[in-house]
Amino acid sequence: MKVLITRRLPGDYHKLVAKDYEIILWDKDEVVSREFLLDNIRDVDGILCLLTDKIDKEVIDKANKLKVISNYAVGFDNIDVEYAISRGIVVTNTPGVLTETSADLVWALILSSRRHIVSADKFLREGKFKGWDPNLFLGYDIYSKTLGIIGLGRIGTAVAKRAKGFDMKVIYYNKSPKPETEQYLLKEYNLKVEYRDLESLLKESDIVSINTPLNKDTYHLITYEKLKLMKRTATIVNTARGPVIKEDDLVRALKEGLIFSAGLDVFEFEPQVNKELLELDNVVLLPHIGSASFETRQKMAEIAVNNLLLVLQNKEPLYSVNYHQLKNAIL
Ligand code: GLV
Ligand code: GLV
């Protein structure tokens, strides 16, 4: 049997694969080319891919033997899951292990985009620091303010937990309210989180964090009209998926001073970043590094490899997007 791996991953986990399977590895330090993907998907039994690799109908149609698509990510909007189901292919992902690391990065963006950390560092390096100044780089407070979380899933919940130490009020919007998560946060962290509809959340929050997956309900959830509801002193942070915010609308809002600042780890047309964003100093921009810690990227590799191997051995993977749906369809 053969597997296709679209990038060398941290750790030595692919050696586990090499014991029993022939590996076709894209061994360059860049996103796998479409051509390589289409050529090599033909006769492999499994693929271990990244969130940058579009596994759409065209790719799936080329595959003659494919049993599993193991995504090295929690998000799986890069894969046509419905089509994979119709072809009996299991799709797996790596949730859980990256939750806390990703929540840490949300806070890094909140802190840096409210207190000018990036611009201030640059200012000092440019030799502009001439002495303490009562008006230098004033930002807005974080402690005691209201944090609005859009999407109270694993990562959203981990972001909420951290707000406790900042004495914040926490509200959330979700497709449907999550009373069990509310209970959990109250019981385990003595933290009260309250549900709001999206409009109310945007009006009330000082800081908004987007932690929802990308799907047809969340595509362009945040537009100019929505940003207009926010406070002029507010910050919006997106570490989920770029297309949840209409990027041109965010640029306009930041230029017009409709909101104070933004922190972005993801972009609508990644890896392209809107040129105008690069010119603005009220936004912190990061190259999609939410889960990028040594510990977490290794754990993700371990899980992605195990998911792949389990499906190839006709066993249930550790985490899957469609395994039970498929099983039910077959039985
Ligand atoms: C990162 O964005 C992921 O989905 O794992
Ligand atoms: C962001 O708002 C910054 O000033 O770095």
Tab-separated table of C-alpha atoms and ligand atoms in Angstrom:
chain	number	residue	atom	x	y	z
A	1	MET	CA	0.000	0.000	0.000
A	2	LYS	CA	1.030	3.566	-0.664
A	3	VAL	CA	0.441	6.848	1.069
A	4	LEU	CA	0.975	10.403	-0.071
A	5	ILE	CA	2.314	12.926	2.468
A	6	THR	CA	2.230	16.538	1.311
A	7	ARG	CA	4.906	17.939	3.647
A	8	ARG	CA	7.627	16.799	6.028
A	9	LEU	CA	6.130	17.166	9.508
A	10	PRO	CA	7.787	17.909	12.875
A	11	GLY	CA	8.951	14.770	14.653
A	12	ASP	CA	9.610	11.377	13.148
A	13	TYR	CA	6.068	10.112	12.985
A	14	HIS	CA	6.104	9.420	9.284
A	15	LYS	CA	8.550	6.623	10.116
A	16	LEU	CA	5.577	4.814	11.638
A	17	VAL	CA	4.009	4.912	8.196
A	18	ALA	CA	7.190	3.820	6.443
A	19	LYS	CA	7.216	0.523	8.343
A	20	ASP	CA	4.270	-0.828	6.392
A	21	TYR	CA	3.619	1.530	3.509
A	22	GLU	CA	5.460	3.065	0.646
A	23	ILE	CA	5.568	6.835	1.118
A	24	ILE	CA	5.357	9.424	-1.606
A	25	LEU	CA	6.545	12.635	0.048
A	26	TRP	CA	6.385	16.194	-1.288
A	27	ASP	CA	9.770	17.120	0.131
A	28	LYS	CA	9.939	20.819	-0.718
A	29	ASP	CA	9.573	23.685	1.721
A	30	GLU	CA	6.477	25.040	0.029
A	31	VAL	CA	2.839	24.113	-0.478
A	32	VAL	CA	2.446	20.972	-2.609
A	33	SER	CA	1.837	21.772	-6.259
A	34	ARG	CA	-1.542	20.977	-7.732
A	35	GLU	CA	0.161	18.975	-10.453
A	36	PHE	CA	2.030	16.748	-7.976
A	37	LEU	CA	-1.149	16.212	-6.002
A	38	LEU	CA	-3.209	15.260	-9.053
A	39	ASP	CA	-0.477	12.989	-10.425
A	40	ASN	CA	0.167	11.115	-7.212
A	41	ILE	CA	-3.304	10.755	-5.740
A	42	ARG	CA	-4.139	8.154	-8.426
A	43	ASP	CA	-2.988	4.962	-6.791
A	44	VAL	CA	-2.428	5.830	-3.120
A	45	ASP	CA	-4.492	4.298	-0.320
A	46	GLY	CA	-4.257	7.322	1.928
A	47	ILE	CA	-3.178	10.945	1.959
A	48	LEU	CA	-1.856	13.019	4.831
A	49	CYS	CA	-2.397	16.639	3.813
A	50	LEU	CA	-2.304	20.198	5.118
A	51	LEU	CA	-4.963	22.895	5.361
A	52	THR	CA	-3.308	24.575	2.367
A	53	ASP	CA	-4.067	21.618	0.085
A	54	LYS	CA	-7.392	21.792	-1.709
A	55	ILE	CA	-8.836	18.287	-1.752
A	56	ASP	CA	-11.807	18.949	-3.986
A	57	LYS	CA	-13.887	16.925	-6.414
A	58	GLU	CA	-11.187	17.026	-9.084
A	59	VAL	CA	-8.571	15.513	-6.757
A	60	ILE	CA	-10.947	12.942	-5.297
A	61	ASP	CA	-12.079	11.879	-8.774
A	62	LYS	CA	-8.476	11.134	-9.744
A	63	ALA	CA	-8.059	8.768	-6.791
A	64	ASN	CA	-8.747	5.126	-7.593
A	65	LYS	CA	-8.014	3.523	-4.222
A	66	LEU	CA	-8.176	6.317	-1.673
A	67	LYS	CA	-9.594	5.258	1.722
A	68	VAL	CA	-8.558	8.126	3.966
A	69	ILE	CA	-7.819	11.839	3.867
A	70	SER	CA	-5.946	12.700	7.067
A	71	ASN	CA	-5.840	16.472	7.517
A	72	TYR	CA	-3.012	17.933	9.606
A	73	ALA	CA	-5.351	20.578	11.117
A	74	VAL	CA	-8.518	20.903	13.097
A	75	GLY	CA	-10.280	22.871	10.339
A	76	PHE	CA	-11.251	20.881	7.243
A	77	ASP	CA	-12.810	23.480	4.935
A	78	ASN	CA	-10.046	22.640	2.430
A	79	ILE	CA	-11.692	19.258	1.831
A	80	ASP	CA	-14.934	18.516	-0.005
A	81	VAL	CA	-16.254	16.313	2.797
A	82	GLU	CA	-19.636	15.684	1.186
A	83	TYR	CA	-17.984	14.409	-1.952
A	84	ALA	CA	-15.582	12.265	0.072
A	85	ILE	CA	-18.595	10.698	1.781
A	86	SER	CA	-20.173	9.889	-1.568
A	87	ARG	CA	-16.964	8.067	-2.477
A	88	GLY	CA	-16.716	6.242	0.865
A	89	ILE	CA	-13.536	8.070	1.924
A	90	VAL	CA	-12.914	8.776	5.617
A	91	VAL	CA	-11.809	12.324	6.485
A	92	THR	CA	-9.891	12.841	9.735
A	93	ASN	CA	-8.547	15.886	11.597
A	94	THR	CA	-6.531	16.816	14.707
A	95	PRO	CA	-8.735	18.607	17.239
A	96	GLY	CA	-8.094	18.706	20.976
A	97	VAL	CA	-4.290	18.831	20.945
A	98	LEU	CA	-4.132	22.308	19.458
A	99	THR	CA	-6.877	23.913	21.543
A	100	GLU	CA	-4.790	25.505	24.298
A	101	THR	CA	-1.936	26.553	22.011
A	102	SER	CA	-4.395	28.243	19.654
A	103	ALA	CA	-6.141	29.989	22.566
A	104	ASP	CA	-2.760	31.329	23.721
A	105	LEU	CA	-2.278	32.935	20.320
A	106	VAL	CA	-5.697	34.580	20.484
A	107	TRP	CA	-4.519	36.291	23.649
A	108	ALA	CA	-1.200	37.258	22.079
A	109	LEU	CA	-3.199	39.031	19.357
A	110	ILE	CA	-5.598	40.635	21.823
A	111	LEU	CA	-2.739	42.016	23.909
A	112	SER	CA	-0.623	43.144	20.976
A	113	SER	CA	-3.414	44.774	19.002
A	114	ARG	CA	-4.738	46.735	22.005
A	115	ARG	CA	-1.373	47.894	23.338
A	116	HIS	CA	0.564	48.592	20.106
A	117	ILE	CA	3.174	45.970	20.966
A	118	VAL	CA	4.307	45.453	17.384
A	119	SER	CA	4.473	49.142	16.410
A	120	ALA	CA	6.185	50.043	19.685
A	121	ASP	CA	8.872	47.417	19.188
A	122	LYS	CA	9.487	48.693	15.665
A	123	PHE	CA	9.608	52.307	16.920
A	124	LEU	CA	12.291	51.447	19.470
A	125	ARG	CA	14.389	49.500	16.996
A	126	GLU	CA	14.250	52.463	14.624
A	127	GLY	CA	15.966	54.552	17.322
A	128	LYS	CA	12.927	56.728	17.973
A	129	PHE	CA	12.697	56.201	21.741
A	130	LYS	CA	13.817	59.528	23.196
A	131	GLY	CA	12.517	59.098	26.732
A	132	TRP	CA	9.355	58.332	28.659
A	133	ASP	CA	6.403	60.108	27.157
A	134	PRO	CA	2.930	60.459	28.686
A	135	ASN	CA	1.366	60.183	25.262
A	136	LEU	CA	3.434	57.423	23.737
A	137	PHE	CA	1.514	54.464	22.272
A	138	LEU	CA	-1.677	54.730	24.272
A	139	GLY	CA	-3.949	51.756	23.808
A	140	TYR	CA	-7.093	50.477	25.462
A	141	ASP	CA	-7.427	48.298	28.530
A	142	ILE	CA	-8.179	44.629	28.428
A	143	TYR	CA	-8.791	43.828	32.105
A	144	SER	CA	-12.378	44.354	33.290
A	145	LYS	CA	-13.666	44.807	29.723
A	146	THR	CA	-16.176	42.683	27.832
A	147	LEU	CA	-14.930	39.831	25.689
A	148	GLY	CA	-17.280	38.548	22.981
A	149	ILE	CA	-16.528	35.107	21.617
A	150	ILE	CA	-18.006	34.061	18.285
A	151	GLY	CA	-18.072	30.253	18.289
A	152	LEU	CA	-17.922	28.655	21.743
A	153	GLY	CA	-16.340	25.365	20.664
A	154	ARG	CA	-13.109	23.915	22.023
A	155	ILE	CA	-10.901	26.896	21.196
A	156	GLY	CA	-13.558	29.492	22.064
A	157	THR	CA	-13.988	27.861	25.468
A	158	ALA	CA	-10.222	27.871	26.081
A	159	VAL	CA	-10.149	31.580	25.168
A	160	ALA	CA	-12.977	32.215	27.652
A	161	LYS	CA	-11.136	30.420	30.492
A	162	ARG	CA	-8.169	32.754	30.081
A	163	ALA	CA	-10.423	35.821	30.397
A	164	LYS	CA	-11.000	34.924	34.047
A	165	GLY	CA	-7.524	36.190	34.965
A	166	PHE	CA	-8.296	39.509	33.283
A	167	ASP	CA	-11.503	39.987	35.322
A	168	MET	CA	-13.518	40.277	32.155
A	169	LYS	CA	-17.164	39.882	31.411
A	170	VAL	CA	-17.543	37.138	28.803
A	171	ILE	CA	-20.397	36.813	26.323
A	172	TYR	CA	-20.663	34.534	23.306
A	173	TYR	CA	-22.545	33.939	20.110
A	174	ASN	CA	-22.933	30.476	18.658
A	175	LYS	CA	-25.224	28.919	16.051
A	176	SER	CA	-27.196	27.667	19.044
A	177	PRO	CA	-26.645	28.370	22.762
A	178	LYS	CA	-24.323	25.979	24.612
A	179	PRO	CA	-25.761	25.470	28.113
A	180	GLU	CA	-23.374	22.585	28.842
A	181	THR	CA	-20.317	24.703	28.100
A	182	GLU	CA	-21.800	27.510	30.199
A	183	GLN	CA	-22.216	25.038	33.071
A	184	TYR	CA	-18.685	23.716	32.643
A	185	LEU	CA	-17.121	27.189	32.730
A	186	LEU	CA	-19.188	28.131	35.765
A	187	LYS	CA	-18.409	24.958	37.666
A	188	GLU	CA	-14.739	24.515	36.771
A	189	TYR	CA	-13.638	28.141	36.472
A	190	ASN	CA	-16.305	30.086	38.337
A	191	LEU	CA	-16.776	31.991	35.083
A	192	LYS	CA	-20.180	33.114	33.942
A	193	VAL	CA	-20.573	33.300	30.172
A	194	GLU	CA	-23.803	34.567	28.633
A	195	TYR	CA	-25.319	33.966	25.226
A	196	ARG	CA	-26.061	36.908	22.917
A	197	ASP	CA	-27.336	37.160	19.374
A	198	LEU	CA	-24.621	38.329	16.978
A	199	GLU	CA	-25.762	41.960	16.801
A	200	SER	CA	-25.909	42.353	20.583
A	201	LEU	CA	-22.522	40.708	21.003
A	202	LEU	CA	-20.916	43.107	18.519
A	203	LYS	CA	-22.499	46.138	20.210
A	204	GLU	CA	-21.521	45.135	23.738
A	205	SER	CA	-18.003	43.759	23.304
A	206	ASP	CA	-14.724	45.623	23.736
A	207	ILE	CA	-12.889	42.689	22.232
A	208	VAL	CA	-14.350	40.203	19.766
A	209	SER	CA	-12.630	36.886	19.080
A	210	ILE	CA	-13.663	34.724	16.126
A	211	ASN	CA	-13.370	31.004	16.894
A	212	THR	CA	-15.865	29.427	14.553
A	213	PRO	CA	-15.176	26.965	11.742
A	214	LEU	CA	-15.647	28.176	8.178
A	215	ASN	CA	-18.795	26.852	6.541
A	216	LYS	CA	-21.712	28.246	4.582
A	217	ASP	CA	-23.237	29.757	7.734
A	218	THR	CA	-20.072	31.585	8.775
A	219	TYR	CA	-18.781	32.718	5.361
A	220	HIS	CA	-18.711	36.561	5.482
A	221	LEU	CA	-20.410	36.546	8.863
A	222	ILE	CA	-18.620	39.836	9.568
A	223	THR	CA	-19.250	42.571	7.001
A	224	TYR	CA	-19.033	46.364	7.068
A	225	GLU	CA	-22.597	46.571	8.391
A	226	LYS	CA	-21.658	44.306	11.283
A	227	LEU	CA	-18.400	46.144	12.024
A	228	LYS	CA	-20.403	49.366	12.192
A	229	LEU	CA	-22.221	47.964	15.220
A	230	MET	CA	-18.964	47.681	17.194
A	231	LYS	CA	-17.591	50.297	19.575
A	232	ARG	CA	-15.036	52.716	18.156
A	233	THR	CA	-12.695	51.544	20.932
A	234	ALA	CA	-13.162	47.855	20.137
A	235	THR	CA	-10.777	45.251	18.772
A	236	ILE	CA	-11.573	42.256	16.583
A	237	VAL	CA	-9.323	39.211	16.456
A	238	ASN	CA	-9.583	36.423	13.878
A	239	THR	CA	-7.588	33.223	14.311
A	240	ALA	CA	-10.204	30.922	12.745
A	241	ARG	CA	-10.515	31.220	8.967
A	242	GLY	CA	-10.086	34.343	6.856
A	243	PRO	CA	-13.358	34.232	4.894
A	244	VAL	CA	-15.423	34.570	8.095
A	245	ILE	CA	-14.619	38.298	7.756
A	246	LYS	CA	-15.132	40.113	4.475
A	247	GLU	CA	-11.577	41.426	4.311
A	248	ASP	CA	-12.255	44.514	2.170
A	249	ASP	CA	-14.918	45.568	4.659
A	250	LEU	CA	-12.505	45.186	7.570
A	251	VAL	CA	-9.927	47.331	5.760
A	252	ARG	CA	-12.545	50.016	5.261
A	253	ALA	CA	-13.607	49.884	8.917
A	254	LEU	CA	-9.993	50.134	10.121
A	255	LYS	CA	-9.264	53.049	7.762
A	256	GLU	CA	-12.373	54.905	8.847
A	257	GLY	CA	-11.607	54.302	12.525
A	258	LEU	CA	-14.913	52.495	13.000
A	259	ILE	CA	-13.040	50.175	15.369
A	260	PHE	CA	-9.788	50.678	17.263
A	261	SER	CA	-7.781	47.721	16.028
A	262	ALA	CA	-7.654	44.195	14.698
A	263	GLY	CA	-5.445	41.148	15.081
A	264	LEU	CA	-5.391	38.628	12.241
A	265	ASP	CA	-3.780	35.215	11.961
A	266	VAL	CA	-5.842	34.227	8.909
A	267	PHE	CA	-6.822	35.928	5.651
A	268	GLU	CA	-9.621	35.701	3.137
A	269	PHE	CA	-7.314	34.876	0.222
A	270	GLU	CA	-4.460	33.266	2.125
A	271	PRO	CA	-1.513	33.417	1.613
A	272	GLN	CA	-2.364	36.691	-0.138
A	273	VAL	CA	-2.927	39.552	2.264
A	274	ASN	CA	-4.865	42.629	1.239
A	275	LYS	CA	-2.202	45.234	0.314
A	276	GLU	CA	-4.033	47.947	2.209
A	277	LEU	CA	-3.810	45.985	5.453
A	278	LEU	CA	-0.025	46.073	5.138
A	279	GLU	CA	-0.161	49.882	5.225
A	280	LEU	CA	-2.307	50.149	8.359
A	281	ASP	CA	-0.773	50.412	11.819
A	282	ASN	CA	-3.939	49.545	13.734
A	283	VAL	CA	-3.731	45.881	12.800
A	284	VAL	CA	-1.347	43.100	13.807
A	285	LEU	CA	-0.795	40.521	11.064
A	286	LEU	CA	0.471	36.982	11.586
A	287	PRO	CA	1.131	34.170	9.060
A	288	HIS	CA	-1.387	31.578	10.359
A	289	ILE	CA	0.623	30.390	13.385
A	290	GLY	CA	-2.207	29.602	15.815
A	291	SER	CA	-1.110	26.053	16.569
A	292	ALA	CA	2.598	26.701	16.005
A	293	SER	CA	4.296	25.472	19.164
A	294	PHE	CA	6.913	22.715	19.133
A	295	GLU	CA	4.786	20.600	21.471
A	296	THR	CA	1.523	20.976	19.577
A	297	ARG	CA	2.842	20.546	16.038
A	298	GLN	CA	4.431	17.253	17.158
A	299	LYS	CA	1.221	16.048	18.767
A	300	MET	CA	-0.714	16.973	15.629
A	301	ALA	CA	1.719	14.891	13.551
A	302	GLU	CA	1.278	11.943	15.891
A	303	ILE	CA	-2.505	12.145	15.652
A	304	ALA	CA	-2.615	12.707	11.895
A	305	VAL	CA	-0.342	9.710	11.324
A	306	ASN	CA	-2.342	7.517	13.689
A	307	ASN	CA	-5.628	8.570	12.082
A	308	LEU	CA	-4.211	7.592	8.703
A	309	LEU	CA	-2.904	4.227	9.871
A	310	LEU	CA	-6.044	3.291	11.800
A	311	VAL	CA	-8.297	3.799	8.786
A	312	LEU	CA	-5.899	1.843	6.555
A	313	GLN	CA	-6.054	-0.979	9.113
A	314	ASN	CA	-9.873	-0.843	8.962
A	315	LYS	CA	-10.102	0.591	12.472
A	316	GLU	CA	-11.841	3.648	13.805
A	317	PRO	CA	-9.587	6.756	13.685
A	318	LEU	CA	-8.950	8.868	16.791
A	319	TYR	CA	-10.758	11.860	15.310
A	320	SER	CA	-12.873	11.953	12.247
A	321	VAL	CA	-15.203	14.301	10.479
A	322	ASN	CA	-17.400	11.714	8.773
A	323	TYR	CA	-16.538	8.213	10.065
A	324	HIS	CA	-19.863	7.514	11.730
A	325	GLN	CA	-21.825	9.010	8.880
A	326	LEU	CA	-20.000	6.669	6.509
A	327	LYS	CA	-20.420	3.645	8.712
A	328	ASN	CA	-24.128	4.275	9.023
A	329	ALA	CA	-24.416	4.652	5.282
A	330	ILE	CA	-22.668	1.341	4.683
A	331	LEU	CA	-24.509	-0.694	7.339
B	1	GLV	C1	-5.368	25.586	11.854
B	1	GLV	O1	-5.814	26.609	11.408
B	1	GLV	C2	-6.091	24.353	11.939
B	1	GLV	O2	-7.217	24.259	11.436
B	1	GLV	O3	-5.520	23.407	12.514
B	2	GLV	C1	-1.520	47.461	16.588
B	2	GLV	O1	-2.588	47.977	16.835
B	2	GLV	C2	-0.221	48.058	16.817
B	2	GLV	O2	-0.179	49.260	17.001
B	2	GLV	O3	0.758	47.292	16.787
